[in-house]
Amino acid sequence: MSPSARDARLLRWLAFAAGLASAVLILIVLFLMQESWPVIARYGLVHFVSARGWHPTEGTFNLVPMLAASAATSALAIALATPLGVAAAIFSRFYAAGIVGRLLHWVIVLLAGIPSVVLGLWGLTVIVPLILKVAPPGTSLLAGSLILALMILPTIALTTEAALASLPSAYGIGAAALGLSREAIIINIAIPATKASIFAGVMLASARALGETMAVLMVSGNVVQLPKSLFDPVRTLTANIALEMAYATGDHRASLFVSGLALTAVVLALAAVARRSGGQVVHA
Amino acid sequence: MHSLAVYRSAHRIALRDRTLQLLVLAAVVVITSTFGWLLLDIVWHGANRIGWEFLTAAPRSAGRNGGIAPILLATVLILTVALAVSAPLGLATAILLSEFSRPGGRAGYWIGLSLDILAGVPSIVFGLFGNAFFCVWLGLGFSILSGGLTLACMVLPILIRTAESGLRTVPNDWRLGAAALGISKASALVNVLIPAAAPALVAGLMLGIGRAMAETAALIFTSGYVDRMPASLLDSGRAISVHIYDLTMNVAGGDRSAYASALVLIALLILINGAASWLAERTLKRRITAS
Amino acid sequence: MTITGESEGLVEAVDGKAYTVGPLLSGPPCCRPETQIRVDGLSLGYGGKPALKDVSLDIYRGCITALIGPSGCGKTSLLSCLNRLTDLIPGCRVEGRIMLDGADIHSSGVDVQALRQRVGMIFQKPNPFPLSIRRNLEMPLKEHGITGRSELAARVERSLVDVGLWDEVKDRLDGAALSLSGGQQQRLCMARALVLEPEILLMDEPCSALDPLSSAVVEDLIETLRGRYTVVIVTHNLGQARRIANYAAFFWVNDRAGTLIEFDQCRRLFEQPRHQLTAAYVRGLRG
Amino acid sequence: MRIGTFLLAGLVLATTMQPASSAEGKLVITGSSTIAPLAAEMAKRFEEKSPGTRIDVQSGGSSRGIGDARSGLADIGMVSRALKSDEVDLKAFAIARDGVSLILHRDNVVSALSDQQIVDIYTGKITDWAEVGGKAGPITVVNKAEGRSTLELFLHHFKLKASDIKAQVVIGDNQQGIKTVAGNPGAIGYVSIGTAEFEARAGTPIKLLGMAGVAASVENVRNGSFPLARPLNLVTSAEPQGLTKAFIDFTKSAEAYDLVREQYFVPLGP
């Protein structure tokens, strides 16, 4: 076979494969739609925010408490993880000399690699009993947020680290030549210059937090309610799917697909915001 | 007066610097100590349960006793299915994106966009999809095949994006050189470009394996719960992460086994990552010195 | 505007001015002028921006033709048209005709890969593949259907001898090509082009990334190719062009696009330029 | 080309690794987490008895048992309650009886609760153990997720609606409920008596609470005096045949009674 013919054949294969890969997305969207359509058709979209509560056996499917729980756990987790993550990046970039900085970097990479179900296990056996001593039942919004914070911290730390590393070193030298202290450089130059990247990292971390299922399911109690305090048990959208998918049928099952669609929409919106602010996806 | 003002502002600056330093240090201490706590806890509770028997025996009384052999096998099978499908598909798509699609071209744009969307879909939604499509619609039931295919869909964007960026970092000189010699794109890929991008490809693959191995939510409703030795790909098989979840949530007195399984899982993940960087380094070295 | 090496008398040129061409220099031309490639009204643009405008010239079989002129005047673009490497550049549009032995290389029936086997190319920066020395040479051969072990070995050796690299590398053919020095790498790249037994060799500033010593070795090597191959070389080194080329084409940027100002026998272009710009450039006053 | 071969190899791999035993040699059983451990034990013995068969048991709740049996995802569904009026299209085969009992942590000093107290606790009117004679401390109400048959039975018995209940923890499986109560001295939950008794004997720190003066025990379920009892059913979408029939017959036979007793359920026969 001549080289040109070989290339033509290669291209056909590649196009086929790429088509298949993209078809996966269309397939997912189609199936989510198809599976959730019956319940949307019967109750209308408004039902999912206005119904009396989440009582699948009584035919009421209000997603608001779950949406609120997802938002609350993720927001709290972000609030906890952002300063810690940024601080870790600053430390390994500006404070730690050589080996210590690299060590911290590896700790964070390792932390990023810990499966969420292991974090859930640890949360349920260590964090939840601690919270239980303060205010029962222990499985709570707070526990969920703490575990989520631990989970997304590496994302924030690594994106910030990458952003700081990409700053031209002339910045630092120039600032040092002006007699600025290390702290002044961090506050006045490094952070402002990497603001956009840090923000993008936070958005990506939020998307991860919202999409996380098992760790949250294991530690947050799964009661469908609008949380009034940190110690209230909550059920997130993801946990709702995981918890009820096992046995849901009919409209109940369809309403879980609606939650899936809602969740995907929110996560994609966050990812789009991250992309727009120039974030690079760090697969960690 | 003047010197006093200067002194005061200098003092304030010193205070600010001190505070920042302290805050950063405190944050690092919090992170490392939490991490140390987590890791020590897992090792402490898990290590004494691990032994040859744990790795080679079947679980008894819902996993409280016995081992995790069928679970390890199921995990490996699920991963194999996932990679056997996603790796060639991912590599092919990456090649199309990096070698054949023009920057700003329509096909490249749409494929890229759908990949980015796919990367953002939460894993539980993949679980929903896998259940509806593979288990019910295709009639594969709760099986290793369903779970593996669901994971394949999930890791596809990671594989494609890492492979694509790996291929893009290969110097253009070689592409032009090959083209100028009348070498087909196919041969250039096989002989030069893919070997040159191998470290990145391997790294991406390992990233995908790591992600797939840690996955729970997408597997519960696709590959199922059965903790017995799988006899075929159409049997249900319990992945190790699902096993940890089950032991933690559903088995009173299962914590020790859960910790031991978690330790095994983490060790496997570290092993895979280590192997990946070793392999990447080796191919890189071999490329420069010999062959 | 058409300028060829054969033209005499009045020549229309840029700026609306006309220049008179002087009498032919005495002495025989360096080679028998038989046209192998005819470039006819070639224009080229990247993403709508013209880079080369209406160029016509002939390239003679067995001769060395140097393309000279300031940076950005389209010399390399012209070179890439000759083996259709321009196909690989996104947004690149080529108009006009390039006839290779009377056949248009852009016509639909042309097998690009076969064309590139006939028209080899050497790049500015040595680009041996990250493979062994031997595989660098064998891979293109196998690609073009030569698979016999003995023939492979023979052609590898011959091409390495041709570029004077054989004695230096014969004991480490399986060593990495990237471990060679810059000059050796460039000669390996030439061997890689020669191993396919092309008719034409395109060279894009082949010496500019090399140190003076390696550069001299490569330059001597190019000299030895005269007669056996048709060589088109882009160079910024006027001395080099003068030393090795039979013909020279001088390009200049006009209206942001490269145009051919003058094409002639090399010595005449340097010693009796017909165009003021050429005269100024070869004297080193401009560009 | 290599990619093509690779893809092909993948497809071949996928198609050749069909089950070693033919399709009729395999049964999939899904549904009630109460029945699942019993069904798994029965499956093991059945497999030993008839080599070449393979029976996969997956838990997930009675509704899933109904759904999967209807959709064909499972050959047999497990349902830990009587069939409802809209489920008569399915064939049900009772294999054992079970009760549902409230459980507390072993260290909880409360030894009995009246029906009214239970209702008040589950509807959030009583929130502290001191109000029912226990040591002061907040009550953690553990409820089952909606759609679970244990919840339906519980609601039905106490004439409650799912939306009336104010829970602090919502759980899926029986086991999850037991684990939650065992880990929290202030918790109260309700699970299958069989499962709870099995766990309590195995050393899990829980205790079963009697109901209306009747102790929660297998014995009282057997003699019918325990008020919260239910049948454990296997369901199929059509009249069972072949392997399905063989397995169902086996589960109802005297050969399986000792397995039923081992799991602290009540066999239907003597």
Short mmCIF file of N, CA and C in Angstrom, two decimals, chain B residues 130-143 145-146 234, chain D residues 18 26 28 71-73:
data_model
loop_
_atom_site.label_atom_id
_atom_site.label_comp_id
_atom_site.label_asym_id
_atom_site.label_seq_id
_atom_site.Cartn_x
_atom_site.Cartn_y
_atom_site.Cartn_z
N GLY B 130 -24.72 4.83 32.67
CA GLY B 130 -24.26 3.45 32.47
C GLY B 130 -25.36 2.47 32.81
N ASN B 131 -26.09 2.76 33.89
CA ASN B 131 -27.18 1.88 34.29
C ASN B 131 -28.27 1.86 33.21
N ALA B 132 -28.64 3.06 32.74
CA ALA B 132 -29.73 3.14 31.77
C ALA B 132 -29.31 2.55 30.42
N PHE B 133 -28.06 2.83 30.00
CA PHE B 133 -27.64 2.43 28.66
C PHE B 133 -27.08 1.01 28.62
N PHE B 134 -26.03 0.77 29.37
CA PHE B 134 -25.37 -0.53 29.27
C PHE B 134 -26.17 -1.64 29.95
N CYS B 135 -26.63 -1.36 31.20
CA CYS B 135 -27.30 -2.42 31.94
C CYS B 135 -28.66 -2.72 31.36
N VAL B 136 -29.47 -1.67 31.14
CA VAL B 136 -30.85 -1.91 30.75
C VAL B 136 -31.00 -1.95 29.23
N TRP B 137 -30.55 -0.86 28.57
CA TRP B 137 -30.83 -0.73 27.14
C TRP B 137 -30.09 -1.78 26.33
N LEU B 138 -28.80 -1.95 26.61
CA LEU B 138 -28.04 -2.97 25.88
C LEU B 138 -28.21 -4.36 26.49
N GLY B 139 -28.84 -4.41 27.65
CA GLY B 139 -29.12 -5.69 28.26
C GLY B 139 -27.91 -6.40 28.83
N LEU B 140 -26.89 -5.64 29.18
CA LEU B 140 -25.70 -6.28 29.74
C LEU B 140 -25.87 -6.58 31.22
N GLY B 141 -26.91 -6.03 31.82
CA GLY B 141 -27.16 -6.29 33.24
C GLY B 141 -26.08 -5.71 34.13
N PHE B 142 -26.17 -6.05 35.41
CA PHE B 142 -25.10 -5.63 36.32
C PHE B 142 -23.91 -6.53 36.03
N SER B 143 -22.92 -5.98 35.37
CA SER B 143 -21.80 -6.83 34.98
C SER B 143 -20.52 -6.03 34.92
N LEU B 145 -18.66 -5.94 32.48
CA LEU B 145 -18.65 -5.27 31.18
C LEU B 145 -19.34 -3.91 31.28
N SER B 146 -20.52 -3.88 31.90
CA SER B 146 -21.23 -2.60 32.05
C SER B 146 -20.38 -1.60 32.82
N LEU B 234 -19.67 -11.00 31.99
CA LEU B 234 -21.08 -10.68 32.16
C LEU B 234 -21.55 -10.94 33.59
N GLN D 18 -17.99 -14.31 26.92
CA GLN D 18 -19.36 -14.60 27.33
C GLN D 18 -19.30 -15.53 28.54
N LYS D 26 -27.45 -19.42 34.68
CA LYS D 26 -27.19 -18.28 35.56
C LYS D 26 -28.49 -17.59 35.96
N VAL D 28 -30.01 -14.14 38.09
CA VAL D 28 -29.72 -12.87 38.76
C VAL D 28 -30.89 -12.56 39.67
N SER D 71 -38.66 -5.59 34.66
CA SER D 71 -37.90 -5.18 33.47
C SER D 71 -37.06 -6.32 32.91
N GLY D 72 -36.92 -7.39 33.67
CA GLY D 72 -36.12 -8.51 33.18
C GLY D 72 -34.65 -8.37 33.53
N LEU D 73 -34.28 -7.29 34.22
CA LEU D 73 -32.90 -7.11 34.65
C LEU D 73 -32.52 -8.22 35.63
#
